[in-house]
Coordinates of C-alpha atoms in Angstrom, one line a residue:
Chain A
M195 CA 166.6 215.1 67.4
Q196 CA 163.9 214.3 64.9
N197 CA 164.9 210.6 64.8
E198 CA 165.0 210.3 68.6
K199 CA 162.8 207.3 69.5
V200 CA 160.3 208.1 72.3
I201 CA 158.5 204.8 72.3
T202 CA 160.1 201.4 71.6
A203 CA 158.4 198.1 71.9
K204 CA 160.1 194.7 71.3
E205 CA 158.0 191.6 71.2
L206 CA 155.6 193.1 73.7
T207 CA 153.1 190.5 74.8
K208 CA 150.1 190.4 77.2
R209 CA 148.3 187.2 78.1
F210 CA 145.2 186.8 80.2
G211 CA 145.2 183.2 81.1
S212 CA 145.4 181.2 77.9
F213 CA 144.2 184.2 75.8
T214 CA 146.9 186.3 74.1
A215 CA 145.6 189.8 73.8
V216 CA 148.8 191.3 72.5
D217 CA 151.1 189.0 70.6
K218 CA 154.8 190.0 70.3
I219 CA 154.3 193.4 68.8
S220 CA 157.4 195.5 67.9
F221 CA 157.5 199.1 66.8
D222 CA 159.2 202.5 67.4
V223 CA 157.7 205.9 67.6
K224 CA 159.7 209.0 66.8
K225 CA 159.7 212.2 68.7
G226 CA 156.9 214.6 67.5
E227 CA 155.4 211.9 65.4
I228 CA 151.6 211.3 65.1
F229 CA 151.3 207.6 65.4
G230 CA 148.0 206.0 64.5
F231 CA 147.2 202.8 66.3
L232 CA 144.4 201.0 64.4
G233 CA 142.6 197.7 64.8
A234 CA 139.1 196.3 65.0
N235 CA 137.4 196.0 68.3
G236 CA 139.2 193.3 70.3
A237 CA 142.3 193.4 68.2
G238 CA 144.3 194.3 71.3
K239 CA 145.0 198.0 70.8
T240 CA 143.6 199.2 74.1
T241 CA 145.6 196.5 76.0
A242 CA 148.8 197.5 74.2
M243 CA 148.2 201.1 75.0
R244 CA 147.5 200.3 78.7
M245 CA 150.9 198.6 78.9
L246 CA 152.6 201.6 77.6
C247 CA 150.8 203.9 80.0
G248 CA 151.6 201.8 83.0
L249 CA 148.1 200.7 83.6
S250 CA 148.9 197.1 82.9
L251 CA 152.2 195.1 83.2
P252 CA 153.4 193.2 80.1
T253 CA 153.6 189.4 80.3
S254 CA 156.8 189.4 78.3
G255 CA 158.8 191.5 75.8
A256 CA 160.4 194.9 76.4
A257 CA 159.3 198.4 76.0
T258 CA 160.4 201.9 76.9
V259 CA 158.3 205.1 77.0
A260 CA 160.0 208.5 77.0
G261 CA 163.2 206.6 77.7
F262 CA 161.9 204.8 80.7
D263 CA 161.4 201.1 81.1
V264 CA 157.7 199.9 81.5
Y265 CA 158.6 197.3 84.1
E266 CA 160.9 199.3 86.3
Q267 CA 160.2 203.0 85.9
N268 CA 156.5 203.2 86.0
E269 CA 156.4 206.3 88.1
L270 CA 158.8 208.2 85.8
I271 CA 156.7 207.2 82.7
K272 CA 153.6 208.5 84.4
K273 CA 155.2 211.9 85.0
N274 CA 156.1 212.2 81.3
I275 CA 152.9 211.2 79.5
G276 CA 149.5 212.6 79.1
Y277 CA 146.4 210.5 78.7
M278 CA 142.9 211.0 77.4
S279 CA 140.5 208.0 77.5
Q280 CA 137.7 207.2 75.2
K281 CA 135.3 208.0 78.0
F282 CA 135.1 211.7 78.5
S283 CA 137.6 212.4 81.3
L284 CA 136.9 215.8 82.8
Y285 CA 134.8 216.4 86.0
E286 CA 131.5 217.7 84.9
D287 CA 130.6 219.3 88.2
L288 CA 133.8 221.4 88.3
T289 CA 134.4 224.6 86.3
I290 CA 136.8 224.8 83.4
R291 CA 139.3 226.6 85.6
E292 CA 139.0 224.0 88.4
N293 CA 139.6 221.1 86.0
I294 CA 142.7 222.8 84.6
K295 CA 143.9 223.5 88.1
L296 CA 143.3 220.0 89.3
Y297 CA 145.1 218.2 86.5
A298 CA 147.9 220.7 86.3
G299 CA 148.3 220.4 90.1
I300 CA 148.4 216.6 90.1
Y301 CA 151.3 216.8 87.7
G302 CA 153.1 219.1 90.1
L303 CA 153.0 222.4 88.2
T304 CA 153.6 225.5 90.4
D305 CA 150.7 227.9 91.1
E306 CA 152.3 230.5 89.0
R307 CA 152.7 228.2 86.1
I308 CA 149.1 226.9 86.4
K309 CA 147.9 230.5 86.1
E310 CA 150.0 231.1 83.0
K311 CA 148.9 227.8 81.5
T312 CA 145.2 228.5 82.2
T313 CA 145.3 231.9 80.5
M314 CA 147.1 230.4 77.5
L315 CA 144.9 227.4 77.2
L316 CA 141.6 229.4 77.4
K317 CA 143.0 231.8 74.8
D318 CA 144.0 229.0 72.4
L319 CA 140.5 227.4 72.7
H320 CA 138.7 230.7 72.4
M321 CA 137.1 230.1 75.8
E322 CA 138.1 233.3 77.5
G323 CA 135.6 234.4 80.1
E324 CA 134.2 230.9 80.4
E325 CA 136.6 229.8 83.1
K326 CA 133.8 229.8 85.7
T327 CA 131.5 227.7 83.5
L328 CA 130.8 224.2 84.7
V329 CA 132.1 221.7 82.3
R330 CA 128.7 220.0 82.3
A331 CA 127.3 223.1 80.5
L332 CA 129.7 222.8 77.5
P333 CA 128.9 221.3 74.1
L334 CA 130.5 217.9 73.6
G335 CA 133.0 219.2 71.0
W336 CA 134.3 221.9 73.4
K337 CA 134.6 219.3 76.2
Q338 CA 136.7 217.1 74.0
K339 CA 139.0 219.9 72.9
L340 CA 139.3 221.0 76.5
A341 CA 140.0 217.4 77.6
F342 CA 142.8 217.2 75.1
S343 CA 144.3 220.5 76.1
I344 CA 144.2 219.5 79.7
A345 CA 145.9 216.1 78.9
I346 CA 148.9 218.0 77.6
V347 CA 148.8 220.9 80.2
H348 CA 152.0 219.6 81.8
D349 CA 153.9 219.5 78.4
P350 CA 154.4 215.7 78.4
A351 CA 156.8 214.0 76.0
I352 CA 154.0 211.8 74.7
V353 CA 150.2 212.0 74.8
F354 CA 148.1 208.8 74.5
L355 CA 144.7 209.3 73.0
D356 CA 142.3 206.4 73.2
E357 CA 139.6 206.9 70.6
P358 CA 139.4 210.6 71.4
T359 CA 136.8 211.6 68.8
G360 CA 134.1 209.1 69.4
G361 CA 130.6 210.6 69.0
V362 CA 131.8 214.0 67.7
D363 CA 130.6 215.6 64.5
P364 CA 133.0 215.9 61.5
I365 CA 133.7 219.6 61.9
T366 CA 134.7 219.3 65.5
R367 CA 136.8 216.3 64.6
R368 CA 138.7 218.5 62.1
E369 CA 139.2 221.1 64.8
F370 CA 140.3 218.5 67.2
W371 CA 143.0 217.3 64.7
T372 CA 144.2 220.9 64.3
L373 CA 145.0 220.8 68.0
I374 CA 146.8 217.5 67.6
Y375 CA 148.9 219.0 64.8
E376 CA 149.7 222.0 67.0
A377 CA 150.8 219.7 69.8
S378 CA 153.0 217.6 67.4
A379 CA 154.6 220.8 66.1
K380 CA 155.5 221.6 69.7
G381 CA 157.4 218.3 69.8
I382 CA 154.8 216.3 71.7
T383 CA 154.5 212.8 70.3
V384 CA 150.9 211.8 69.7
F385 CA 149.9 208.1 70.1
V386 CA 146.3 207.8 69.0
T387 CA 143.9 204.9 68.5
T388 CA 140.9 205.5 66.3
H389 CA 138.1 203.9 64.4
Y390 CA 137.8 206.6 61.7
M391 CA 139.8 205.8 58.6
D392 CA 139.8 209.5 57.5
E393 CA 141.6 210.2 60.7
A394 CA 144.2 207.5 60.0
E395 CA 145.2 209.4 56.9
Y396 CA 146.1 212.4 59.2
C397 CA 148.7 210.4 60.9
N398 CA 152.4 210.3 60.0
R399 CA 152.5 206.6 60.4
V400 CA 149.9 204.0 61.0
S401 CA 150.0 200.5 62.5
I402 CA 147.2 198.1 62.0
M403 CA 146.6 195.4 64.6
V404 CA 144.9 192.1 63.7
D405 CA 144.4 189.4 66.3
G406 CA 146.9 190.9 68.7
R407 CA 149.6 191.2 66.1
I408 CA 150.8 194.3 64.1
D409 CA 150.0 193.3 60.5
A410 CA 151.0 196.5 58.8
L411 CA 153.1 199.6 59.8
D412 CA 153.9 202.4 57.4
S413 CA 152.8 205.8 56.3
P414 CA 149.2 206.0 55.0
A415 CA 150.5 206.7 51.5
N416 CA 152.8 203.6 51.5
L417 CA 150.1 201.4 53.0
M418 CA 147.7 202.3 50.3
K419 CA 150.3 201.8 47.5
N420 CA 151.4 198.4 48.9
H421 CA 147.9 197.1 49.2
S422 CA 146.9 198.7 45.9
A423 CA 144.1 200.4 47.7
K424 CA 142.3 203.6 47.0
S425 CA 141.8 204.6 50.6
M426 CA 142.8 203.6 54.1
D427 CA 139.3 202.1 54.4
D428 CA 140.3 199.5 51.8
V429 CA 143.6 198.8 53.5
F430 CA 141.9 198.3 56.8
L431 CA 139.2 196.0 55.4
Q432 CA 141.8 193.9 53.5
L433 CA 143.7 193.3 56.7
A434 CA 140.9 193.1 59.2
R435 CA 139.1 190.5 57.1
K436 CA 141.9 188.1 57.9
A437 CA 141.0 188.2 61.6
V438 CA 140.2 184.9 63.1
R439 CA 139.2 185.8 66.6
K440 CA 135.9 187.5 67.3
E441 CA 135.4 190.3 69.8
Chain B
M258 CA 149.6 223.5 96.5
N259 CA 150.4 220.0 97.3
Q260 CA 149.1 217.4 94.9
F261 CA 147.3 215.6 97.7
L262 CA 145.5 218.7 99.0
I263 CA 144.5 219.6 95.5
F264 CA 142.8 216.2 95.2
V265 CA 141.1 216.6 98.6
K266 CA 139.8 220.0 97.6
K267 CA 138.4 218.6 94.3
E268 CA 136.7 215.8 96.3
W269 CA 135.2 218.5 98.6
L270 CA 133.9 220.4 95.6
H271 CA 132.1 217.3 94.4
I272 CA 130.2 217.1 97.7
W273 CA 129.7 220.9 97.9
R274 CA 128.3 221.1 94.3
D275 CA 125.8 218.3 94.9
R276 CA 123.7 220.3 97.3
R277 CA 120.9 217.8 97.4
T278 CA 123.1 215.0 98.7
L279 CA 124.9 217.3 101.1
F280 CA 121.5 218.4 102.5
I281 CA 120.6 214.7 103.0
L282 CA 123.9 213.9 104.6
I283 CA 123.6 216.7 107.1
W284 CA 119.9 216.4 107.9
M285 CA 119.5 212.7 107.9
P286 CA 121.1 212.2 111.4
V287 CA 119.0 215.0 112.8
V288 CA 115.8 213.6 111.4
Q289 CA 116.7 210.1 112.6
I290 CA 117.4 211.3 116.1
L291 CA 114.2 213.3 116.3
L292 CA 112.2 210.4 114.8
Y293 CA 113.6 207.8 117.1
G294 CA 113.3 210.3 120.0
F295 CA 109.7 211.2 119.6
A296 CA 107.9 208.9 117.2
L297 CA 109.5 205.5 117.5
T298 CA 109.7 205.4 121.2
N299 CA 108.9 202.0 122.7
E300 CA 107.9 203.4 126.1
V301 CA 104.2 203.3 126.7
K302 CA 102.5 206.5 127.6
N303 CA 98.8 207.2 127.9
A304 CA 97.7 203.7 126.9
K305 CA 93.9 203.7 126.5
I306 CA 92.1 201.4 128.9
A307 CA 88.7 200.4 130.1
I308 CA 87.5 199.4 133.5
F309 CA 84.7 197.0 134.3
D310 CA 83.9 197.6 137.9
Q311 CA 81.3 195.3 139.2
S312 CA 81.5 196.2 142.9
K313 CA 82.0 200.0 142.9
D314 CA 83.2 200.2 146.4
E315 CA 85.8 202.2 148.3
A316 CA 88.7 200.0 147.3
T317 CA 87.9 199.7 143.6
T318 CA 87.4 203.4 143.3
A319 CA 90.7 204.1 145.0
I320 CA 92.5 201.7 142.6
T321 CA 90.7 203.1 139.6
N322 CA 91.8 206.6 140.6
E323 CA 95.4 205.5 141.0
I324 CA 95.4 203.9 137.6
S325 CA 93.8 206.7 135.7
A326 CA 96.1 209.2 137.5
S327 CA 99.2 207.4 136.3
R328 CA 100.9 208.7 133.2
Y329 CA 100.9 205.3 131.6
F330 CA 97.2 205.0 131.4
N331 CA 94.3 206.9 130.1
L332 CA 90.9 205.7 131.2
I333 CA 88.5 206.2 128.3
K334 CA 85.6 203.9 129.1
N335 CA 83.7 202.3 131.9
V336 CA 82.2 199.1 130.6
H337 CA 79.4 197.1 132.0
S338 CA 79.8 193.6 130.8
Y339 CA 82.4 191.2 129.4
K340 CA 80.7 191.4 126.1
D341 CA 81.3 195.1 126.2
I342 CA 85.0 194.6 126.9
E343 CA 85.4 192.3 124.0
A344 CA 83.6 194.7 121.6
T345 CA 85.8 197.6 122.8
F346 CA 89.0 195.5 122.2
R347 CA 87.7 194.5 118.7
E348 CA 87.2 198.1 117.8
G349 CA 90.8 198.6 118.7
K350 CA 89.9 201.3 121.1
I351 CA 91.8 200.0 124.2
R352 CA 95.0 198.1 125.0
L353 CA 94.0 196.9 128.5
A354 CA 90.9 196.2 130.5
V355 CA 90.8 196.0 134.3
V356 CA 88.0 193.9 135.8
F357 CA 86.9 194.1 139.4
P358 CA 84.7 191.2 140.5
L359 CA 81.5 191.7 142.6
G360 CA 82.2 192.4 146.3
F361 CA 85.9 193.2 145.9
R362 CA 86.3 195.1 149.1
N363 CA 84.4 192.5 151.1
D364 CA 86.6 189.7 149.9
L365 CA 89.6 191.8 150.7
L366 CA 88.6 192.6 154.2
H367 CA 87.0 189.3 155.2
T368 CA 88.8 186.6 153.3
N369 CA 92.1 188.5 152.9
H370 CA 92.0 187.4 149.3
A371 CA 90.6 189.4 146.4
Q372 CA 91.2 189.2 142.7
I373 CA 91.5 191.6 139.9
Q374 CA 91.6 190.5 136.3
L375 CA 93.8 192.3 133.8
I376 CA 93.0 191.7 130.1
A377 CA 95.5 192.9 127.6
D378 CA 95.6 193.1 123.8
A379 CA 98.5 190.8 123.1
T380 CA 98.7 191.3 119.4
D381 CA 101.6 193.4 120.4
P382 CA 103.2 191.2 123.0
N383 CA 105.8 193.6 124.3
T384 CA 103.3 196.4 125.0
A385 CA 100.9 193.9 126.5
N386 CA 103.6 192.8 128.9
M387 CA 104.6 196.3 129.8
L388 CA 101.0 197.4 130.5
T389 CA 100.2 194.5 132.7
N390 CA 103.4 195.1 134.6
Y391 CA 102.6 198.8 135.2
A392 CA 99.1 197.9 136.3
T393 CA 100.3 195.2 138.7
A394 CA 102.8 197.7 140.2
I395 CA 100.0 200.2 140.8
I396 CA 97.8 197.6 142.4
N397 CA 100.7 196.4 144.6
N398 CA 101.3 199.9 145.7
Y399 CA 97.7 200.2 146.8
Q400 CA 98.0 196.9 148.7
Q401 CA 101.1 198.1 150.5
S402 CA 99.4 201.4 151.4
I403 CA 96.5 199.6 153.1
T404 CA 98.6 197.1 154.9
Q405 CA 101.3 199.4 156.1
N406 CA 99.6 200.2 159.4
E407 CA 99.3 196.5 160.3
K408 CA 102.2 194.5 161.4
L409 CA 102.8 191.5 159.2
P410 CA 104.9 188.7 160.6
Y411 CA 107.1 188.4 157.5
T412 CA 107.6 190.8 154.7
I413 CA 110.0 190.8 151.8
K414 CA 110.2 194.1 150.0
T415 CA 112.1 194.4 146.7
Q416 CA 114.0 197.5 146.1
V417 CA 114.6 198.2 142.5
R418 CA 117.2 200.6 141.2
M419 CA 117.5 201.1 137.5
L420 CA 121.2 201.7 136.9
Y421 CA 122.5 204.2 134.4
N422 CA 119.1 205.0 133.1
P423 CA 116.8 205.5 136.1
E424 CA 113.9 206.9 134.0
L425 CA 114.1 203.9 131.6
K426 CA 114.3 206.2 128.6
G427 CA 114.5 204.6 125.2
A428 CA 116.8 207.4 124.0
Y429 CA 119.6 206.0 126.1
S430 CA 119.9 203.0 123.8
F431 CA 119.0 204.4 120.4
V432 CA 121.3 207.5 120.5
P433 CA 124.4 205.2 120.3
G434 CA 122.5 203.1 117.8
V435 CA 121.7 206.0 115.5
M436 CA 125.3 207.1 115.7
A437 CA 126.5 203.7 114.5
L438 CA 123.9 203.6 111.7
V439 CA 124.6 207.1 110.5
L440 CA 128.4 206.8 110.5
M441 CA 128.2 203.5 108.7
L442 CA 125.8 204.8 106.0
V443 CA 127.5 208.1 105.4
C444 CA 131.0 206.8 105.3
A445 CA 130.7 203.4 103.6
M446 CA 127.9 204.3 101.2
M447 CA 129.1 207.7 100.1
T448 CA 132.8 206.7 99.7
S449 CA 131.9 203.6 97.7
I450 CA 129.6 205.6 95.5
S451 CA 132.1 208.4 94.9
I452 CA 134.9 206.0 94.0
V453 CA 132.6 204.0 91.7
R454 CA 131.4 207.2 90.1
E455 CA 134.9 208.0 88.9
K456 CA 135.3 204.5 87.5
E457 CA 132.0 205.0 85.6
I458 CA 132.7 208.4 84.1
G459 CA 136.2 207.4 83.2
T460 CA 138.1 209.9 85.3
M461 CA 139.6 207.1 87.5
E462 CA 141.6 205.8 84.5
V463 CA 143.1 209.3 83.8
I464 CA 143.9 209.7 87.5
L465 CA 145.6 206.3 87.6
V466 CA 147.7 207.2 84.7
S467 CA 148.8 210.4 86.5
P468 CA 151.7 210.3 89.0
L469 CA 149.3 210.3 92.0
K470 CA 149.8 207.2 94.0
P471 CA 146.7 205.0 94.2
F472 CA 146.9 204.8 98.0
R473 CA 146.8 208.6 98.2
I474 CA 143.9 208.8 95.8
I475 CA 141.9 206.6 98.1
I476 CA 142.8 208.5 101.2
A477 CA 142.0 211.8 99.5
K478 CA 138.6 210.5 98.5
T479 CA 137.7 209.6 102.1
I480 CA 138.8 212.7 103.9
P481 CA 135.8 214.9 103.0
Y482 CA 133.5 212.2 104.2
L483 CA 135.4 211.9 107.4
L484 CA 134.7 215.6 108.0
V485 CA 131.0 215.2 107.2
S486 CA 130.8 212.4 109.7
M487 CA 132.4 214.5 112.4
L488 CA 129.7 217.0 111.7
N489 CA 127.1 214.3 112.1
I490 CA 128.6 213.1 115.4
A491 CA 128.5 216.7 116.7
S492 CA 124.9 217.2 115.7
I493 CA 123.7 213.9 117.1
L494 CA 125.5 214.5 120.4
L495 CA 124.2 218.1 120.7
L496 CA 120.6 216.9 120.0
S497 CA 120.8 214.1 122.4
V498 CA 122.1 216.3 125.2
F499 CA 120.0 219.3 124.7
V500 CA 116.8 217.9 123.2
L501 CA 116.5 214.3 124.4
D502 CA 118.2 214.9 127.8
V503 CA 120.6 212.0 127.3
P504 CA 123.7 213.1 129.2
I505 CA 127.3 212.2 128.1
V506 CA 128.5 210.7 131.4
G507 CA 131.9 209.6 130.3
S508 CA 134.8 211.4 128.6
L509 CA 133.8 213.3 125.5
G510 CA 137.4 213.0 124.1
L511 CA 137.3 209.2 124.3
L512 CA 133.9 209.2 122.8
I513 CA 135.1 211.2 119.8
A514 CA 138.3 209.2 119.4
E515 CA 136.3 206.0 119.3
S516 CA 133.9 207.5 116.8
I517 CA 136.8 208.5 114.5
L518 CA 138.0 204.9 114.8
F519 CA 134.6 203.6 113.8
T520 CA 134.4 206.1 111.0
V521 CA 137.7 204.8 109.6
T522 CA 136.3 201.2 109.8
S523 CA 133.3 202.3 107.8
L524 CA 135.4 204.1 105.3
S525 CA 137.4 200.9 104.7
V526 CA 134.2 199.0 104.2
G527 CA 133.2 201.6 101.6
I528 CA 136.5 201.2 99.7
L529 CA 136.1 197.4 99.8
I530 CA 132.6 197.7 98.3
S531 CA 133.9 200.1 95.6
N532 CA 136.4 197.5 94.6
T533 CA 133.7 195.0 93.5
A534 CA 130.9 197.3 92.4
K535 CA 130.9 198.4 88.8
T536 CA 128.1 200.9 88.9
Q537 CA 126.9 203.5 91.4
Q538 CA 123.6 201.7 91.8
T539 CA 125.4 198.4 92.6
A540 CA 127.5 200.2 95.2
Q541 CA 124.5 201.8 96.8
F542 CA 122.5 198.6 96.8
T543 CA 125.4 196.6 98.2
S544 CA 126.0 199.2 100.9
L545 CA 122.4 199.2 102.0
M546 CA 122.1 195.4 102.0
S547 CA 125.4 194.6 103.6
L548 CA 125.5 197.5 106.0
F549 CA 122.1 199.1 106.8
L550 CA 120.3 195.9 107.7
P551 CA 123.1 194.1 109.6
T552 CA 123.7 197.3 111.6
L553 CA 120.1 197.7 112.4
L554 CA 119.7 194.0 113.3
F555 CA 123.0 193.0 114.9
S556 CA 124.2 196.1 116.7
G557 CA 121.9 195.3 119.5
F558 CA 120.1 198.6 119.6
L559 CA 116.8 197.4 118.4
F560 CA 116.8 193.7 119.3
P561 CA 118.8 192.2 122.2
I562 CA 121.5 190.0 120.7
E563 CA 121.4 187.6 123.7
N564 CA 117.9 186.5 122.7
M565 CA 119.0 185.5 119.2
P566 CA 119.7 182.0 118.1
I567 CA 123.4 181.0 118.5
P568 CA 124.2 181.2 114.7
L569 CA 122.9 184.7 114.5
Q570 CA 124.8 185.7 117.7
V571 CA 128.0 184.4 116.0
I572 CA 127.3 186.4 112.9
S573 CA 126.7 189.5 115.0
N574 CA 130.3 189.4 116.0
I575 CA 131.6 190.4 112.5
V576 CA 129.3 193.4 112.4
P577 CA 131.6 196.4 113.4
A578 CA 128.6 198.4 114.5
K579 CA 128.0 195.9 117.4
W580 CA 131.3 196.7 119.0
Y581 CA 131.0 200.4 118.4
Y582 CA 127.5 200.3 120.0
I583 CA 128.9 198.6 123.1
I584 CA 131.7 201.2 123.3
I585 CA 129.5 204.2 122.9
K586 CA 127.0 202.9 125.4
S587 CA 129.7 202.3 127.9
I588 CA 131.2 205.7 127.6
M589 CA 128.2 207.8 127.1
I590 CA 125.6 206.2 129.3
K591 CA 127.7 204.3 131.9
G592 CA 130.5 206.7 132.0
L593 CA 133.2 204.0 131.8
G594 CA 136.8 204.7 130.9
F595 CA 139.1 203.1 128.4
T596 CA 140.0 200.2 130.7
A597 CA 136.4 198.9 130.3
I598 CA 136.3 199.0 126.5
W599 CA 139.9 198.2 125.4
K600 CA 138.8 194.8 124.2
E601 CA 136.0 196.2 122.0
T602 CA 138.4 198.9 120.7
L603 CA 141.0 196.3 119.9
I604 CA 138.5 194.3 117.9
L605 CA 137.5 197.4 115.9
V606 CA 141.1 198.3 115.3
G607 CA 141.7 194.7 114.1
M608 CA 138.7 194.8 111.8
T609 CA 139.9 198.2 110.3
V610 CA 143.4 197.0 109.7
I611 CA 142.1 193.8 107.9
L612 CA 139.5 195.7 105.9
L613 CA 141.9 198.5 104.9
S614 CA 144.7 196.2 103.8
I615 CA 142.3 194.0 101.8
S616 CA 140.7 196.9 100.1
I617 CA 143.9 198.8 99.3
K618 CA 145.5 195.7 98.0
N619 CA 142.5 195.0 95.8
F620 CA 142.1 198.5 94.6
K621 CA 142.9 198.1 91.0
I622 CA 146.1 200.0 90.4
R623 CA 146.3 198.5 87.0
L624 CA 142.7 198.5 85.9
S625 CA 142.9 195.4 83.7

């Protein structure tokens, strides 16, 4: 089970006109893995992620997500993934409970299951008694944690996180990563893009994109060893410096 | 609960929680109807006039009495010279002056030919025209009353009947106009803003990654505004029947059906705008520029389209509100049935189908 591949990509490519945003990337992600997807701005990581989420069709290459083909089985993929965008993605004018109900409902959970999930989720986040609070009134860190919990409310096979911790203080980021570990322990695969190199070290494996290609893919420890670097920061700088194309 | 209904409910919550906007949406039509009904009327009532009576005889007194008794005029000054008239006009005190020459009655009785001069302030040409027409009508009446005992060899009398709107009320034309305007604004502007808002705050992306079909997202977003517009139609119709005394002569059912059709047209325009606009401000501005002004100018409710230059008349044809305005006027005021308006209805249906298919096709399923 542990070696079951939930994401496979083979020479996945996306071109916009003459511009190749993603250039023949190949990788696998195993079930329950926390997979870090790194790259400078404009390296193509968001585009790659969008193809995997079904927001954008690949130009060529092959990929499967949760066992479904990105070209043919878009709808099935959508049912089996969760997504949290870099922009904050809850409705501020709805209460916590209404947000949970909405997203759980969209994924087709039964009313009974939604109730169960709501209680559980509020307990996990220590937000009991706050279900009628408008999301607008929550501190940013809480919002972010809530958004993550809601992104996996339907127990997806994979959750895609697009720079989920932007603008959050270090303590909240740590707490956020605790949630990610918990999700991973439950068997949810986490596919995360990030700018923060300390976060990269939390991942099981990390891929680094440069100019649309994957230039390195390994565990953080191996990457540092192979590049004789003291930190992921060093690894990243060594690779990113080779970039030719600008943002 | 069904996924679709959950989404509709959420959309309704957005409207419900934003009380200020909801307040505007519900009261805007009411205020507009009352404003147009009582303040912006183009009928002339109690226009201030002056009379320069140089003969002061039986006939001029009779005519003066008739004029000042009419509801159109309010005699505020008797002047005693042309200079005086001009001064009064300059002060902006009067809109019309009536001048009787010396020996008016004498001329009338002995030469069968007397003259009255009407001087109007033509800075506002429409009003000036109307006032001189009213005054002429009163004078003609007087003439008929003094000649009715004598036998004239030949007489032609015109009999005028004002069809559909015997009292010539302005409300008969602006109630349908305001309906078109309000529906266009509420539906198109509010839907486009609400769709663009979700793009701006990033929720649209998350929703598009979900299993909800894009087509259903769009429909779900429009339904609450459809309901608000129904409410608006109801309040406009109630006000016009009970406050402005504009009757609904034709079928109420047909009127509502056509209004729903126009609402759907407006909603599609809103979706189309949301496809191109990136920010809420752009959506709002585009809606105002591309809808409010054309609806005001080209629906025919403020300015008659027949009087416009040909290019503008051609342009007016692509404004949906023009056709809706014709339809509503026909049903509400003239009491016509579907056979009289099927052509206009067909045009609206055609426009809706085209707009809807373009906008749904363009709605970015895949955001990049």
